[in-house]
Structure formats: C-alpha cells, structure tokens
Coordinates of N, CA and C in Angstrom, one line a residue:
M1 N 106.9 -15.6 34.0 CA 105.9 -14.7 33.5 C 105.1 -14.1 34.7
L2 N 104.8 -12.8 34.7 CA 104.1 -12.2 35.7 C 102.6 -12.6 35.6
E3 N 102.0 -12.7 36.8 CA 100.6 -13.0 36.8 C 99.9 -11.7 36.7
S4 N 98.7 -11.7 36.0 CA 97.9 -10.5 35.9 C 97.2 -10.2 37.2
S5 N 97.3 -9.0 37.6 CA 96.7 -8.6 38.8 C 95.9 -7.3 38.6
Y6 N 95.2 -6.8 39.6 CA 94.5 -5.6 39.4 C 95.4 -4.4 39.0
S7 N 96.6 -4.3 39.7 CA 97.4 -3.2 39.4 C 98.0 -3.2 38.0
T8 N 98.4 -4.4 37.6 CA 99.0 -4.5 36.2 C 98.0 -4.2 35.2
A9 N 96.8 -4.7 35.4 CA 95.7 -4.5 34.4 C 95.3 -3.0 34.4
F10 N 95.2 -2.4 35.6 CA 94.9 -1.0 35.6 C 96.0 -0.1 35.0
D11 N 97.2 -0.4 35.3 CA 98.3 0.3 34.7 C 98.3 0.4 33.2
Q12 N 97.9 -0.7 32.6 CA 97.8 -0.8 31.2 C 96.6 0.1 30.7
E13 N 95.6 0.1 31.4 CA 94.4 0.9 31.0 C 94.7 2.4 31.1
I14 N 95.5 2.9 32.0 CA 95.8 4.3 32.2 C 96.5 4.8 31.0
L15 N 97.3 4.0 30.3 CA 98.0 4.5 29.1 C 97.0 5.0 28.0
Y16 N 95.8 4.6 28.0 CA 94.8 5.0 27.0 C 93.9 6.1 27.5
F17 N 94.0 6.6 28.7 CA 93.2 7.6 29.2 C 93.6 9.0 28.6
P18 N 92.7 9.9 28.5 CA 93.2 11.3 28.1 C 94.2 11.9 29.1
I19 N 95.0 12.8 28.6 CA 96.1 13.3 29.3 C 95.7 13.9 30.7
W20 N 94.6 14.7 30.7 CA 94.1 15.3 31.9 C 93.7 14.3 33.0
D21 N 93.1 13.2 32.5 CA 92.7 12.1 33.4 C 94.0 11.5 34.1
R22 N 95.0 11.3 33.3 CA 96.2 10.8 33.8 C 96.9 11.7 34.8
Y23 N 96.8 13.0 34.5 CA 97.4 14.0 35.5 C 96.5 14.0 36.8
G24 N 95.2 13.9 36.6 CA 94.3 13.8 37.8 C 94.6 12.6 38.7
I25 N 94.8 11.5 38.1 CA 95.1 10.2 38.8 C 96.4 10.3 39.5
S26 N 97.4 10.9 38.8 CA 98.7 11.1 39.4 C 98.7 12.0 40.6
L27 N 98.0 13.1 40.4 CA 97.8 14.1 41.5 C 97.1 13.4 42.7
Y28 N 96.1 12.7 42.4 CA 95.3 12.0 43.5 C 96.2 11.0 44.2
W29 N 97.0 10.3 43.5 CA 97.9 9.3 44.1 C 99.0 10.0 45.0
A30 N 99.5 11.1 44.5 CA 100.6 11.8 45.2 C 100.0 12.4 46.5
L31 N 98.8 13.1 46.4 CA 98.2 13.7 47.6 C 97.8 12.6 48.6
T32 N 97.3 11.5 48.1 CA 96.8 10.5 49.0 C 98.0 9.9 49.8
T33 N 99.2 9.8 49.1 CA 100.4 9.3 49.7 C 101.0 10.3 50.7
I34 N 101.1 11.5 50.3 CA 101.8 12.6 51.1 C 101.0 12.9 52.3
T35 N 99.6 13.0 52.2 CA 98.8 13.4 53.3 C 98.5 12.2 54.2
T36 N 99.0 11.0 53.9 CA 98.9 9.8 54.7 C 97.4 9.5 54.9
V37 N 96.5 9.9 54.0 CA 95.1 9.6 54.1 C 95.0 8.1 53.9
G38 N 95.7 7.5 53.0 CA 95.6 6.1 52.7 C 94.6 5.8 51.6
Y39 N 94.7 4.7 51.1 CA 93.8 4.3 49.9 C 92.5 3.7 50.3
G40 N 92.4 3.0 51.4 CA 91.2 2.6 52.0 C 90.4 1.6 51.1
D41 N 89.2 1.3 51.6 CA 88.3 0.4 50.9 C 87.5 1.2 49.8
I42 N 87.2 2.4 50.1 CA 86.4 3.2 49.1 C 87.3 4.1 48.4
T43 N 87.4 3.9 47.1 CA 88.2 4.8 46.3 C 87.4 5.4 45.1
P44 N 87.9 6.5 44.6 CA 87.2 7.1 43.5 C 87.2 6.2 42.2
K45 N 86.1 6.2 41.5 CA 86.0 5.3 40.4 C 86.0 6.1 39.0
N46 N 85.8 7.4 39.1 CA 85.8 8.1 37.8 C 86.5 9.5 38.0
S47 N 86.6 10.3 37.0 CA 87.3 11.5 37.0 C 86.7 12.5 38.0
A48 N 85.4 12.6 38.1 CA 84.7 13.5 39.0 C 85.0 13.2 40.4
E49 N 84.9 11.9 40.8 CA 85.2 11.5 42.1 C 86.7 11.7 42.5
T50 N 87.6 11.5 41.6 CA 89.0 11.7 41.8 C 89.2 13.2 42.1
F51 N 88.6 14.1 41.3 CA 88.7 15.5 41.4 C 88.2 16.0 42.8
I52 N 87.0 15.5 43.2 CA 86.5 15.9 44.5 C 87.3 15.4 45.6
A53 N 87.8 14.2 45.6 CA 88.7 13.6 46.6 C 90.0 14.4 46.7
T54 N 90.6 14.8 45.6 CA 91.8 15.6 45.5 C 91.6 17.0 46.2
I55 N 90.5 17.6 45.8 CA 90.2 19.0 46.4 C 89.9 18.8 47.9
T56 N 89.2 17.8 48.3 CA 88.9 17.6 49.7 C 90.2 17.4 50.5
M57 N 91.2 16.6 50.0 CA 92.5 16.4 50.6 C 93.3 17.7 50.7
L58 N 93.2 18.5 49.7 CA 93.9 19.8 49.7 C 93.4 20.7 50.8
I59 N 92.1 20.8 50.8 CA 91.4 21.7 51.8 C 91.6 21.2 53.2
A60 N 91.5 19.9 53.4 CA 91.7 19.3 54.7 C 93.1 19.6 55.2
G61 N 94.1 19.4 54.3 CA 95.5 19.7 54.6 C 95.7 21.1 55.0
M62 N 95.1 22.0 54.3 CA 95.2 23.5 54.7 C 94.6 23.8 56.0
I63 N 93.4 23.2 56.3 CA 92.8 23.4 57.6 C 93.6 22.9 58.7
F64 N 94.2 21.7 58.5 CA 95.0 21.1 59.5 C 96.2 21.9 59.8
A65 N 96.9 22.4 58.7 CA 98.1 23.3 58.9 C 97.7 24.6 59.6
F66 N 96.5 25.2 59.3 CA 96.1 26.4 60.0 C 95.9 26.1 61.5
N67 N 95.2 25.0 61.8 CA 95.0 24.7 63.2 C 96.3 24.5 64.0
V68 N 97.2 23.8 63.4 CA 98.5 23.5 64.1 C 99.2 24.9 64.3
S69 N 99.2 25.7 63.2 CA 99.8 27.1 63.3 C 99.2 27.9 64.4
S70 N 97.9 27.9 64.5 CA 97.1 28.6 65.6 C 97.5 28.1 67.0
I71 N 97.6 26.8 67.1 CA 98.0 26.3 68.4 C 99.4 26.7 68.8
R72 N 100.3 26.6 67.8 CA 101.7 27.0 68.0 C 101.8 28.5 68.4
E73 N 101.0 29.3 67.9 CA 101.1 30.8 68.2 C 100.7 31.0 69.7
T74 N 99.8 30.2 70.2 CA 99.3 30.4 71.6 C 100.3 29.9 72.6
M75 N 101.3 29.1 72.2 CA 102.2 28.6 73.2 C 103.3 29.5 73.5

C-alpha cells in the first residue's frame, strides 16, 4: 500500500476543484517546468497567486527572448 504524502493528498484534492482552477494549476505547472524557474520554497497557495505567478513567468520569458534576440542582432 502506498503511503500518503503531500503529492498524493493534493492530487486527490485537485479532482474537486472547479475546471478553471484545474486549468490554471496545469498551466502554472507547465510554465514552471518549461521555463526552468523551478518550484522553490515559496509557491502559490490560491488561484490569484497562481495567476500572478503564471503571468509573471510569461512576461519574463518574453523579455528574456527579446533580450537574446537583440543581442543576436548586434553580432
């Protein structure tokens, strides 16, 4: 039998969240993984914090891409 851990308990909770919260959590997870930001010690605890973190990662990724593109054009 599997031991109960944070991840298994949280996974069961997600099933009862509204559909948009589940999409938000999924998008947050995907962006955090793809942008290699990492999960860290401080994580969003509610929908508003997840939304703000997701938007921040999107904007930061775009700024980083713009900077790399600008440097590439000068070479």
